[in-house]
Amino acid sequence: MAAAGEAVRPLGWDEADVELEIPARAEYVSLARLVVSSLASSRRDLADDRIDDLKLAVSEACTNAIEAYEPAGEERVVLHWRDEQDRLEVDVQDHGPGFDPSTLPERPSVADPMRPNYERGLGVPLMRALVDEVEFASSDDGTSVIMILFCPPVTPDGE
Amino acid sequence: MAAAGEAVRPLGWDEADVELEIPARAEYVSLARLVVSSLASSRRDLADDRIDDLKLAVSEACTNAIEAYEPAGEERVVLHWRDEQDRLEVDVQDHGPGFDPSTLPERPSVADPMRPNYERGLGVPLMRALVDEVEFASSDDGTSVIMILFCPPVTPDGE
Amino acid sequence: MDLGFEVDQRGSYTVLAVRGEVDVYTAPRLRERLIELVSQGSHQVVVDLEGVDFLDSTGLGVLVGGLKRLRSHDGDMILVCTQPRILKVFEITGLTKVFSIHDTVESATAG
Amino acid sequence: MDLGFEVDQRGSYTVLAVRGEVDVYTAPRLRERLIELVSQGSHQVVVDLEGVDFLDSTGLGVLVGGLKRLRSHDGDMILVCTQPRILKVFEITGLTKVFSIHDTVESATAG
Ligand SMILES: Nc1ncnc2c1ncn2[C@@H]1O[C@H](COP(=O)(O)OP(=O)(O)O)[C@@H](O)[C@H]1O
Ligand SMILES: Nc1ncnc2c1ncn2[C@@H]1O[C@H](COP(=O)(O)OP(=O)(O)O)[C@@H](O)[C@H]1O
């Protein structure tokens, strides 16, 4: 048995799935952050800076989802949280116009001398740098951004 | 125009609807509380003690929804938050066995000399006392508890 | 979500200070602590709720259960609580009539 | 969610201390504040981020926009930031090369 007998971390994929559906409006992004950081903190295997990374990545994804709807109406953004032993996954879905992620730069071009002119386009590079995996699934019907953090198993004492 | 031109409070019923779906497990009740108190705080017209009241009432409803499933499996509890100008509504839904709310006491029997023997049965009386309206809709298919707080309109300066 | 406990002996009183949120998830830990104290022979127990941010009906039920257990050993449970939002929960449920509730640990252990 | 501002003049520097979370909802308020300062003739601006709990790409964009605006007036923007989680965002995006970032308001206004 693991030392942490008290199962704070949910046990299975489906069971552990939390869903948050918010109006596609800027004032709700902070709620998505709050939910993600609260869920991440209850997993005792994540360091604070990893929680901050995930929180920022999810926030960027929600911001993009909301901006995809501009001008905003009654649209919704849906966030799913899934816990597994060795990872956690968050996806953020919208039904905006979609986009072609392959046209975006893979990595932030930190050495670009034109950087000071970039007031936008920082969100996706941040997401890519902050979490272990980001996947964009986008079509005419909308976009789903899946973000994954791997959580290396903590070997319990006495095993 | 209202003095608070910046619309912190969502504008319409549908738009403002937030949905949180959690596994029917005790460790997720704190997340429901967190979401409710965060949403309630962003409405500037609610005093802190009213937010605490709502938070506790919602927590009790979630606890009952989770306990309705005992032994817990992969069931889910769904919370809806709806903002309107003059009120806010939270409902908590489960698909447990349901119950007959009319068999429960209307008010806490504060003068009951047997009170010290009551280790249970305090949840529904608390909910009834804490929010302005509680409605139970229960059938074989589950239970929905609707809790309402009325928010008297704040007359803005200059109107 | 953690529930923190601190135990302190003051004369014939055992003071259990609780910190955090007492709800359906954490209340079983409070119950265990109380049972432990009784079984170790502490029959005059002061539960200090000043560090409690949230207390629900499950928490109340555990306190009522603890009180009954203590009384069956000719003991008693005294609460320390000044926070309005926590006191309110005792008032609504009529439990202010059941528990003796003090403002400070000093006053609770003065008897 | 509130964003708080405090403005303080230190010699030729205007220090704007920001408190709270800078995101897509609040960043417009930061942008307005910066535009206001520039239009009031403050061209050497120190933005103190020590009270900022969260900063996203929208916030970065507003700071970059402010820097450009100030430079077009032969001014400059200097940041004060020591929090690792905020610094990290500047590092990932390469903006540590664009902004001069100081540890204290004193050092930022010493130039
Ligand atoms: N969910 C989405 N739906 C539609 N387009 C998106 C979405 N997410 C990102 N994009 C596109 O990718 C671009 C880059 O996004 P990002 O790096 O976050 O920068 P910014 O949002 O500042 O433009 C956006 O401008 C947008 O065109
Ligand atoms: N969502 C629900 N589904 C099924 N039964 C419920 C539900 N909510 C309340 N009940 C019933 O009402 C009773 C009283 O609830 P409550 O006052 O919260 O006290 P307790 O949960 O401690 O028994 C419960 O014991 C249960 O039988």
Coordinates of C-alpha atoms and ligand atoms in Angstrom, one line a residue:
Chain A
M1 CA 0.0 0.0 0.0
A2 CA 1.1 3.5 -0.7
A3 CA 2.1 5.6 2.3
A4 CA -0.5 8.2 1.5
G5 CA -3.4 5.8 2.2
E6 CA -5.9 8.6 2.2
A7 CA -6.7 8.8 -1.5
V8 CA -6.8 12.6 -2.1
R9 CA -6.2 11.9 -5.8
P10 CA -9.1 10.5 -7.7
L11 CA -8.8 7.0 -8.8
G12 CA -10.0 6.7 -12.4
W13 CA -10.4 8.6 -15.5
D14 CA -14.2 9.0 -15.6
E15 CA -14.7 9.4 -12.0
A16 CA -12.1 12.1 -11.7
D17 CA -13.4 14.2 -14.6
V18 CA -14.5 17.6 -13.5
E19 CA -16.3 19.8 -16.0
L20 CA -16.6 23.6 -15.8
E21 CA -18.8 25.4 -18.3
I22 CA -18.5 29.2 -18.3
P23 CA -19.9 32.0 -20.4
A24 CA -17.4 33.1 -23.1
R25 CA -16.6 36.4 -21.3
A26 CA -13.4 37.8 -20.0
E27 CA -14.5 38.0 -16.4
Y28 CA -14.9 34.2 -16.1
V29 CA -11.3 33.3 -16.9
S30 CA -10.3 33.9 -13.3
L31 CA -12.8 31.2 -12.3
A32 CA -11.2 28.7 -14.6
R33 CA -7.9 29.5 -13.0
L34 CA -9.3 29.1 -9.6
V35 CA -10.8 25.7 -10.3
V36 CA -7.6 24.5 -12.0
S37 CA -5.3 25.6 -9.2
S38 CA -7.6 24.2 -6.6
L39 CA -7.8 20.8 -8.3
A40 CA -4.0 20.8 -9.0
S41 CA -3.2 21.6 -5.3
S42 CA -5.3 18.7 -4.1
R43 CA -2.9 16.4 -6.0
R44 CA 0.0 16.4 -3.5
D45 CA 2.5 15.4 -6.2
L46 CA 2.6 18.8 -8.0
A47 CA 5.0 21.5 -6.9
D48 CA 3.7 25.0 -6.7
D49 CA 5.5 26.3 -9.7
R50 CA 4.0 23.5 -11.8
I51 CA 0.6 24.5 -10.6
D52 CA 1.3 28.1 -11.6
D53 CA 2.5 26.9 -15.0
L54 CA -0.7 24.9 -15.6
K55 CA -2.8 27.8 -14.3
L56 CA -1.3 30.2 -16.8
A57 CA -1.5 27.8 -19.7
V58 CA -5.2 27.1 -19.0
S59 CA -5.8 30.8 -18.6
E60 CA -4.3 31.5 -22.0
A61 CA -6.4 28.7 -23.6
C62 CA -9.6 30.2 -22.1
T63 CA -8.6 33.7 -23.2
N64 CA -8.2 32.5 -26.8
A65 CA -11.4 30.5 -26.7
I66 CA -13.3 33.7 -25.6
E67 CA -11.6 35.9 -28.1
A68 CA -12.4 33.4 -30.8
Y69 CA -16.1 34.3 -30.3
E70 CA -15.6 38.1 -30.7
P71 CA -18.0 39.8 -30.7
A72 CA -19.1 37.8 -27.7
G73 CA -22.7 36.6 -27.5
E74 CA -24.1 33.8 -25.4
E75 CA -21.4 31.4 -26.3
R76 CA -19.8 29.0 -23.8
V77 CA -16.4 27.7 -23.0
V78 CA -16.0 24.3 -21.5
L79 CA -13.1 23.1 -19.5
H80 CA -12.5 19.4 -18.6
W81 CA -10.1 18.3 -15.9
R82 CA -9.0 14.7 -15.9
D83 CA -6.8 13.1 -13.2
E84 CA -4.7 10.1 -13.8
Q85 CA -2.0 8.5 -11.8
D86 CA 0.9 9.7 -14.0
R87 CA -0.6 12.8 -15.6
L88 CA -3.3 15.4 -15.6
E89 CA -5.1 16.7 -18.6
V90 CA -7.1 19.8 -19.0
D91 CA -8.9 20.6 -22.2
V92 CA -10.6 23.9 -23.1
Q93 CA -13.2 23.8 -25.8
D94 CA -15.0 26.5 -27.8
H95 CA -17.3 26.5 -30.8
G96 CA -15.6 29.5 -32.4
P97 CA -14.4 29.6 -36.1
G98 CA -11.3 27.5 -35.5
F99 CA -7.8 28.2 -36.8
D100 CA -4.9 26.4 -38.3
P101 CA -2.4 25.8 -35.4
S102 CA 0.3 24.7 -37.9
T103 CA 0.7 28.3 -39.0
L104 CA 1.7 29.4 -35.5
P105 CA 5.4 29.3 -34.5
E106 CA 6.4 26.2 -32.6
R107 CA 8.5 28.0 -30.0
P108 CA 8.7 31.6 -28.8
S109 CA 11.3 33.3 -30.9
V110 CA 13.2 34.7 -28.0
A111 CA 16.0 36.1 -30.0
D112 CA 13.8 37.9 -32.5
P113 CA 14.9 41.5 -32.7
M114 CA 11.4 42.5 -33.6
R115 CA 10.1 41.1 -30.3
P116 CA 9.3 44.6 -28.9
N117 CA 6.7 45.0 -31.6
Y118 CA 4.9 41.9 -30.6
E119 CA 1.9 42.9 -28.5
R120 CA 0.1 39.7 -29.4
G121 CA 0.8 36.2 -30.3
L122 CA 2.4 35.4 -27.0
G123 CA -0.3 33.1 -25.7
V124 CA 0.3 29.9 -27.7
P125 CA 4.1 30.0 -27.3
L126 CA 3.6 30.4 -23.5
M127 CA 1.2 27.4 -23.4
R128 CA 3.7 25.3 -25.3
A129 CA 6.5 26.3 -23.0
L130 CA 4.5 25.9 -19.7
V131 CA 3.0 22.4 -20.0
D132 CA 4.5 19.1 -21.1
E133 CA 2.2 18.6 -24.1
V134 CA -0.3 20.9 -25.9
E135 CA -2.5 19.6 -28.6
F136 CA -4.8 21.7 -30.8
A137 CA -7.8 20.1 -32.5
S138 CA -9.4 22.8 -34.5
S139 CA -12.1 22.7 -37.2
D140 CA -14.9 24.9 -38.5
D141 CA -16.9 23.6 -35.5
G142 CA -14.5 25.0 -33.0
T143 CA -11.3 24.3 -31.1
S144 CA -10.2 22.0 -28.4
V145 CA -6.9 22.6 -26.7
I146 CA -5.5 19.7 -24.6
M147 CA -2.8 20.4 -22.1
I148 CA -1.0 17.7 -20.3
L149 CA 1.3 17.7 -17.3
F150 CA 3.1 14.5 -16.5
C151 CA 3.4 13.6 -12.9
P152 CA 6.3 11.3 -12.3
P153 CA 5.2 8.6 -9.8
V154 CA 6.4 9.3 -6.3
T155 CA 7.8 6.1 -4.9
P156 CA 6.2 5.6 -1.5
D157 CA 8.4 4.5 1.4
G158 CA 8.5 0.8 2.1
E159 CA 7.7 -0.3 -1.4
Chain B
M1 CA -26.5 54.6 -16.9
A2 CA -25.6 52.9 -13.7
A3 CA -22.6 54.2 -11.9
A4 CA -20.9 50.9 -12.1
G5 CA -20.6 51.0 -15.9
E6 CA -18.2 48.1 -15.9
A7 CA -20.5 45.2 -15.9
V8 CA -19.1 42.8 -13.4
R9 CA -22.4 41.1 -13.1
P10 CA -23.5 39.0 -16.0
L11 CA -26.3 40.4 -18.0
G12 CA -28.8 37.7 -18.8
W13 CA -30.0 34.3 -17.6
D14 CA -28.4 32.0 -20.2
E15 CA -25.2 33.9 -20.6
A16 CA -24.5 34.0 -17.0
D17 CA -25.1 30.3 -16.3
V18 CA -22.1 28.6 -15.0
E19 CA -22.1 24.8 -14.7
L20 CA -19.8 22.7 -12.5
E21 CA -19.9 18.9 -12.8
I22 CA -18.0 17.0 -10.1
P23 CA -17.6 13.4 -9.2
A24 CA -19.9 12.4 -6.4
R25 CA -17.1 12.2 -3.8
A26 CA -16.7 14.0 -0.6
E27 CA -13.4 15.6 -1.6
Y28 CA -15.0 17.7 -4.3
V29 CA -17.5 19.5 -2.1
S30 CA -14.8 22.1 -1.3
L31 CA -14.5 22.9 -5.0
A32 CA -18.2 23.6 -5.2
R33 CA -17.9 26.0 -2.3
L34 CA -14.9 27.7 -3.9
V35 CA -16.8 28.2 -7.2
V36 CA -19.9 29.5 -5.5
S37 CA -18.0 31.9 -3.2
S38 CA -15.9 33.2 -6.1
L39 CA -19.0 33.8 -8.3
A40 CA -20.9 35.4 -5.4
S41 CA -18.0 37.7 -4.5
S42 CA -17.9 39.0 -8.1
R43 CA -21.4 40.3 -7.6
R44 CA -20.7 43.4 -5.7
D45 CA -24.1 43.6 -4.2
L46 CA -23.7 40.7 -1.8
A47 CA -22.4 41.1 1.8
D48 CA -19.8 38.7 3.0
D49 CA -22.2 37.0 5.5
R50 CA -24.7 36.4 2.7
I51 CA -21.9 34.8 0.6
D52 CA -21.0 32.6 3.6
D53 CA -24.7 31.6 4.0
L54 CA -25.0 30.6 0.3
K55 CA -21.7 28.7 0.4
L56 CA -22.8 26.7 3.4
A57 CA -26.3 26.0 1.9
V58 CA -24.7 24.8 -1.4
S59 CA -22.2 22.7 0.5
E60 CA -25.0 21.0 2.4
A61 CA -26.9 20.3 -0.9
C62 CA -23.7 18.8 -2.4
T63 CA -23.1 16.7 0.7
N64 CA -26.6 15.3 0.5
A65 CA -26.3 14.7 -3.3
I66 CA -23.1 12.7 -2.7
E67 CA -24.5 10.8 0.2
A68 CA -27.6 9.9 -1.9
Y69 CA -25.3 7.7 -4.0
E70 CA -23.7 5.7 -1.1
P71 CA -21.9 3.5 -1.8
A72 CA -20.3 6.0 -4.2
G73 CA -19.4 4.8 -7.7
E74 CA -18.9 6.9 -10.8
E75 CA -21.8 9.1 -10.2
R76 CA -21.8 12.8 -10.8
V77 CA -23.2 15.9 -9.1
V78 CA -24.0 18.9 -11.2
L79 CA -24.2 22.5 -9.9
H80 CA -25.7 25.4 -11.9
W81 CA -25.2 29.0 -11.1
R82 CA -27.5 31.6 -12.5
D83 CA -27.2 35.3 -12.1
E84 CA -30.0 37.7 -12.5
Q85 CA -30.4 41.4 -11.6
D86 CA -32.4 40.8 -8.5
R87 CA -31.4 37.3 -7.4
L88 CA -29.1 34.5 -7.8
E89 CA -30.0 30.8 -8.1
V90 CA -27.9 27.8 -7.5
D91 CA -29.2 24.3 -8.1
V92 CA -27.5 21.0 -7.2
Q93 CA -28.6 17.9 -9.0
D94 CA -28.0 14.2 -8.5
H95 CA -29.4 11.0 -9.9
G96 CA -29.7 9.3 -6.6
P97 CA -32.8 7.5 -5.3
G98 CA -34.6 10.7 -4.5
F99 CA -36.6 11.3 -1.3
D100 CA -39.8 12.9 0.0
P101 CA -38.9 16.4 1.2
S102 CA -42.3 16.8 2.8
T103 CA -41.4 14.3 5.5
L104 CA -38.6 16.6 6.7
P105 CA -39.2 19.2 9.4
E106 CA -39.9 22.7 7.9
R107 CA -37.7 24.5 10.5
P108 CA -35.0 23.5 12.8
S109 CA -36.6 22.6 16.1
V110 CA -34.3 24.7 18.2
A111 CA -36.2 24.1 21.4
D112 CA -36.4 20.4 21.1
P113 CA -34.9 18.9 24.3
M114 CA -33.8 15.9 22.4
R115 CA -31.6 18.0 20.2
P116 CA -28.4 16.7 21.7
N117 CA -29.2 13.3 20.3
Y118 CA -29.4 14.7 16.7
E119 CA -26.2 13.9 15.0
R120 CA -27.8 14.0 11.6
G121 CA -30.7 15.8 10.0
L122 CA -29.2 19.3 10.4
G123 CA -28.4 19.8 6.7
V124 CA -31.9 20.6 5.3
P125 CA -32.9 22.9 8.2
L126 CA -29.6 24.8 7.7
M127 CA -30.3 25.2 4.0
R128 CA -33.8 26.4 4.7
A129 CA -32.6 29.0 7.2
L130 CA -29.6 30.2 5.2
V131 CA -31.0 31.1 1.9
D132 CA -34.2 33.0 0.9
E133 CA -35.8 30.1 -0.9
V134 CA -35.1 26.4 -1.1
E135 CA -37.0 24.1 -3.4
F136 CA -36.6 20.3 -3.6
A137 CA -37.6 18.5 -6.8
S138 CA -37.2 14.8 -6.2
S139 CA -38.2 11.7 -8.0
D140 CA -37.0 8.2 -8.6
D141 CA -34.6 9.7 -11.1
G142 CA -32.9 11.9 -8.6
T143 CA -33.0 15.2 -6.8
S144 CA -32.6 18.8 -7.7
V145 CA -32.3 21.4 -4.9
I146 CA -32.8 25.0 -6.0
M147 CA -31.5 27.7 -3.7
I148 CA -32.3 31.3 -4.2
L149 CA -30.9 34.5 -2.7
F150 CA -32.7 37.7 -3.5
C151 CA -30.5 40.7 -4.1
P152 CA -32.3 44.0 -3.5
P153 CA -31.4 46.4 -6.3
V154 CA -28.8 49.0 -5.3
T155 CA -30.0 52.4 -6.5
P156 CA -27.0 53.9 -8.4
D157 CA -26.1 57.5 -7.7
G158 CA -27.5 60.0 -10.1
E159 CA -30.5 58.0 -11.2
Chain C
M1 CA -7.9 20.3 1.9
D2 CA -6.3 19.8 5.3
L3 CA -7.7 19.8 8.7
G4 CA -5.1 20.6 11.4
F5 CA -5.1 19.6 15.0
E6 CA -3.2 20.7 18.1
V7 CA -3.7 19.0 21.5
D8 CA -2.7 20.8 24.7
Q9 CA -3.3 19.7 28.3
R10 CA -4.4 22.5 30.7
G11 CA -5.0 21.1 34.2
S12 CA -7.9 18.7 33.9
Y13 CA -8.9 20.0 30.5
T14 CA -7.6 18.6 27.1
V15 CA -7.7 21.4 24.6
L16 CA -8.1 20.3 20.9
A17 CA -7.5 23.2 18.6
V18 CA -8.9 22.7 15.1
R19 CA -7.7 24.5 12.0
G20 CA -9.2 24.4 8.5
E21 CA -12.5 23.5 7.0
V22 CA -14.8 20.9 8.6
D23 CA -17.0 19.3 6.1
V24 CA -18.2 15.9 4.8
Y25 CA -14.6 15.1 3.6
T26 CA -12.7 16.2 6.7
A27 CA -15.2 15.7 9.5
P28 CA -14.2 11.9 9.9
R29 CA -10.8 13.0 11.0
L30 CA -12.2 15.2 13.7
R31 CA -14.4 12.3 14.8
E32 CA -11.4 10.1 15.0
R33 CA -9.5 12.6 17.0
L34 CA -12.3 13.0 19.5
I35 CA -12.7 9.3 19.9
E36 CA -8.9 9.0 20.4
L37 CA -9.0 11.6 23.2
V38 CA -11.8 9.9 25.0
S39 CA -10.2 6.5 24.8
Q40 CA -7.0 8.0 26.2
G41 CA -9.0 9.1 29.2
S42 CA -9.6 12.8 28.3
H43 CA -13.1 13.4 29.5
Q44 CA -13.0 17.2 29.9
V45 CA -12.5 18.3 26.3
V46 CA -12.3 21.9 25.1
V47 CA -12.6 22.1 21.3
D48 CA -11.1 25.4 20.1
L49 CA -12.9 26.4 16.8
E50 CA -11.2 29.8 16.4
G51 CA -9.0 28.4 13.5
V52 CA -12.0 26.9 11.7
D53 CA -12.9 28.6 8.4
F54 CA -15.9 26.5 7.6
L55 CA -18.2 24.2 9.6
D56 CA -21.1 22.3 8.1
S57 CA -23.8 20.0 9.5
T58 CA -21.4 17.0 9.3
G59 CA -19.0 18.9 11.6
L60 CA -21.9 19.8 13.9
G61 CA -22.9 16.1 14.0
V62 CA -19.4 15.0 14.9
L63 CA -19.3 17.6 17.8
V64 CA -22.7 16.4 19.0
G65 CA -21.5 12.8 18.8
G66 CA -18.4 13.7 20.7
L67 CA -20.4 15.5 23.4
K68 CA -22.6 12.4 23.9
R69 CA -19.6 10.2 24.1
L70 CA -18.0 12.4 26.7
R71 CA -21.2 12.7 28.8
S72 CA -21.5 8.9 28.8
H73 CA -18.1 9.0 30.6
D74 CA -19.3 11.8 32.9
G75 CA -17.2 14.2 31.0
D76 CA -18.1 17.3 29.0
M77 CA -17.2 19.2 25.8
I78 CA -16.8 22.9 25.9
L79 CA -16.4 24.9 22.7
V80 CA -14.4 28.1 22.1
C81 CA -15.8 30.2 19.3
T82 CA -16.2 33.9 18.6
Q83 CA -16.5 33.9 14.8
P84 CA -19.9 35.1 13.8
R85 CA -20.2 32.9 10.8
I86 CA -19.4 29.8 12.8
L87 CA -21.6 30.8 15.8
K88 CA -24.4 31.3 13.4
V89 CA -24.4 27.6 12.5
F90 CA -24.8 26.7 16.1
E91 CA -27.6 29.2 16.6
I92 CA -29.6 28.1 13.6
T93 CA -29.5 24.5 14.6
G94 CA -30.3 25.3 18.3
L95 CA -27.0 23.9 19.4
T96 CA -26.1 27.0 21.4
K97 CA -28.5 25.5 23.9
V98 CA -26.6 22.2 23.9
F99 CA -23.0 23.3 24.0
S100 CA -21.4 25.7 26.4
I101 CA -19.5 28.1 24.1
H102 CA -16.8 30.3 25.4
D103 CA -14.8 33.3 24.0
T104 CA -11.4 32.1 25.0
V105 CA -9.6 28.9 25.9
E106 CA -8.7 30.6 29.2
S107 CA -12.4 31.1 30.1
A108 CA -13.3 27.6 28.9
T109 CA -10.7 26.0 31.1
A110 CA -11.3 28.2 34.1
G111 CA -14.2 26.2 35.5
Chain D
M1 CA -11.4 40.6 -9.5
D2 CA -9.8 43.9 -8.9
L3 CA -6.7 45.5 -10.2
G4 CA -5.2 48.1 -7.9
F5 CA -3.0 51.0 -8.9
E6 CA -0.8 53.4 -7.0
V7 CA 1.1 56.3 -8.6
D8 CA 4.1 57.9 -7.1
Q9 CA 6.5 60.5 -8.5
R10 CA 10.1 59.9 -7.7
G11 CA 12.3 62.6 -9.3
S12 CA 11.9 62.3 -13.0
Y13 CA 10.3 58.8 -12.7
T14 CA 6.7 58.1 -12.3
V15 CA 6.2 54.8 -10.4
L16 CA 3.0 52.8 -11.1
A17 CA 2.6 50.1 -8.6
V18 CA 0.1 47.4 -9.7
R19 CA -1.7 45.0 -7.4
G20 CA -3.8 42.0 -8.3
E21 CA -4.2 39.7 -11.3
V22 CA -3.5 41.0 -14.8
D23 CA -5.4 39.0 -17.4
V24 CA -7.7 39.5 -20.3
Y25 CA -10.4 41.0 -18.1
T26 CA -8.2 43.4 -16.1
A27 CA -5.4 44.2 -18.6
P28 CA -7.5 47.0 -20.3
R29 CA -7.4 48.9 -17.1
L30 CA -3.6 48.7 -17.0
R31 CA -3.5 49.9 -20.6
E32 CA -5.7 52.9 -19.8
R33 CA -3.5 53.8 -16.8
L34 CA -0.4 53.7 -18.9
I35 CA -1.9 55.8 -21.7
E36 CA -3.1 58.3 -19.1
L37 CA 0.4 58.6 -17.6
V38 CA 1.9 59.2 -21.0
S39 CA -0.7 61.7 -22.0
Q40 CA 0.0 63.5 -18.7
G41 CA 3.6 63.9 -19.7
S42 CA 5.1 61.0 -17.7
H43 CA 7.7 59.6 -20.0
Q44 CA 10.0 57.7 -17.6
V45 CA 7.7 55.1 -16.1
V46 CA 8.6 52.5 -13.6
V47 CA 6.0 49.7 -13.4
D48 CA 6.2 47.9 -10.0
L49 CA 4.9 44.4 -10.5
E50 CA 5.8 43.2 -7.0
G51 CA 2.1 43.2 -6.0
V52 CA 1.0 41.3 -9.1
D53 CA -0.2 37.7 -8.4
F54 CA -0.8 36.7 -12.0
L55 CA 0.3 38.0 -15.3
D56 CA -0.7 36.5 -18.7
S57 CA 0.1 37.3 -22.3
T58 CA -2.5 40.0 -22.4
G59 CA -0.7 41.7 -19.6
L60 CA 2.6 41.3 -21.4
G61 CA 1.1 42.8 -24.5
V62 CA -0.1 45.8 -22.6
L63 CA 3.4 46.3 -21.1
V64 CA 5.0 46.0 -24.6
G65 CA 2.4 48.4 -26.0
G66 CA 3.2 50.9 -23.2
L67 CA 6.9 50.6 -23.8
K68 CA 6.5 51.3 -27.5
R69 CA 4.3 54.3 -26.7
L70 CA 6.9 55.7 -24.2
R71 CA 9.8 55.1 -26.6
S72 CA 8.0 57.1 -29.2
H73 CA 8.1 59.9 -26.8
D74 CA 11.8 59.3 -26.1
G75 CA 10.8 57.8 -22.8
D76 CA 11.3 54.4 -21.3
M77 CA 9.5 51.8 -19.2
I78 CA 11.4 50.0 -16.4
L79 CA 9.9 47.1 -14.5
V80 CA 10.4 46.1 -10.9
C81 CA 9.9 42.3 -10.4
T82 CA 11.6 39.7 -8.3
Q83 CA 8.8 37.1 -8.2
P84 CA 10.0 33.9 -9.9
R85 CA 6.6 33.0 -11.3
I86 CA 6.2 36.5 -12.9
L87 CA 9.8 36.6 -14.1
K88 CA 9.3 33.3 -15.7
V89 CA 6.7 34.7 -18.1
F90 CA 9.1 37.4 -19.3
E91 CA 11.8 34.8 -19.8
I92 CA 9.8 32.3 -21.8
T93 CA 8.6 35.1 -24.1
G94 CA 12.0 36.6 -24.5
L95 CA 10.9 39.9 -23.0
T96 CA 13.7 40.0 -20.5
K97 CA 15.7 41.1 -23.5
V98 CA 13.3 43.9 -24.2
F99 CA 12.6 45.3 -20.7
S100 CA 15.0 46.4 -18.1
I101 CA 13.9 44.6 -15.0
H102 CA 15.0 45.7 -11.5
D103 CA 14.8 44.2 -8.1
T104 CA 13.6 47.4 -6.3
V105 CA 11.9 50.7 -7.1
E106 CA 15.0 52.3 -5.6
S107 CA 17.3 50.7 -8.1
A108 CA 14.9 51.3 -11.0
T109 CA 14.7 55.0 -10.2
A110 CA 18.4 55.4 -9.5
G111 CA 19.4 55.9 -13.1
Ligands
LIG1 N1 -9.4 28.8 -29.6 C1 -9.1 29.5 -30.8 N2 -10.0 29.7 -31.7 C2 -9.6 30.4 -32.9 N3 -8.4 30.9 -33.1 C3 -7.4 30.7 -32.1 C4 -7.7 30.0 -30.9 N4 -6.6 29.9 -30.2 C5 -5.7 30.6 -30.9 N5 -6.1 31.0 -32.0 C6 -5.4 31.8 -33.1 O1 -4.1 31.8 -32.8 C7 -3.5 33.1 -32.7 C8 -2.4 33.1 -31.7 O2 -2.9 33.0 -30.4 P1 -2.0 33.5 -29.2 O3 -0.6 33.0 -29.4 O4 -2.7 33.2 -28.0 O5 -1.9 35.1 -29.4 P2 -3.1 36.2 -29.4 O6 -4.3 35.6 -28.8 O7 -2.5 37.3 -28.6 O8 -3.3 36.5 -30.9 C9 -4.7 33.9 -32.3 O9 -4.6 35.2 -32.8 C10 -5.8 33.2 -33.1 O10 -5.9 33.7 -34.4
LIG2 N1 -30.2 14.8 -2.6 C1 -30.9 13.9 -1.8 N2 -31.1 12.6 -2.3 C2 -31.8 11.7 -1.5 N3 -32.1 12.0 -0.2 C3 -31.9 13.2 0.3 C4 -31.2 14.2 -0.5 N4 -31.1 15.3 0.3 C5 -31.6 15.0 1.5 N5 -32.1 13.7 1.5 C6 -32.8 13.0 2.6 O1 -33.1 14.0 3.6 C7 -32.5 13.6 4.9 C8 -32.2 14.8 5.7 O2 -31.1 15.5 5.1 P1 -30.2 16.4 6.0 O3 -31.1 17.3 6.8 O4 -29.2 17.1 5.2 O5 -29.5 15.5 7.1 P2 -28.5 14.3 7.0 O6 -27.9 14.4 5.6 O7 -27.6 14.5 8.0 O8 -29.4 13.1 7.2 C9 -31.3 12.7 4.5 O9 -31.0 11.8 5.5 C10 -31.8 12.0 3.2 O10 -32.6 10.9 3.6

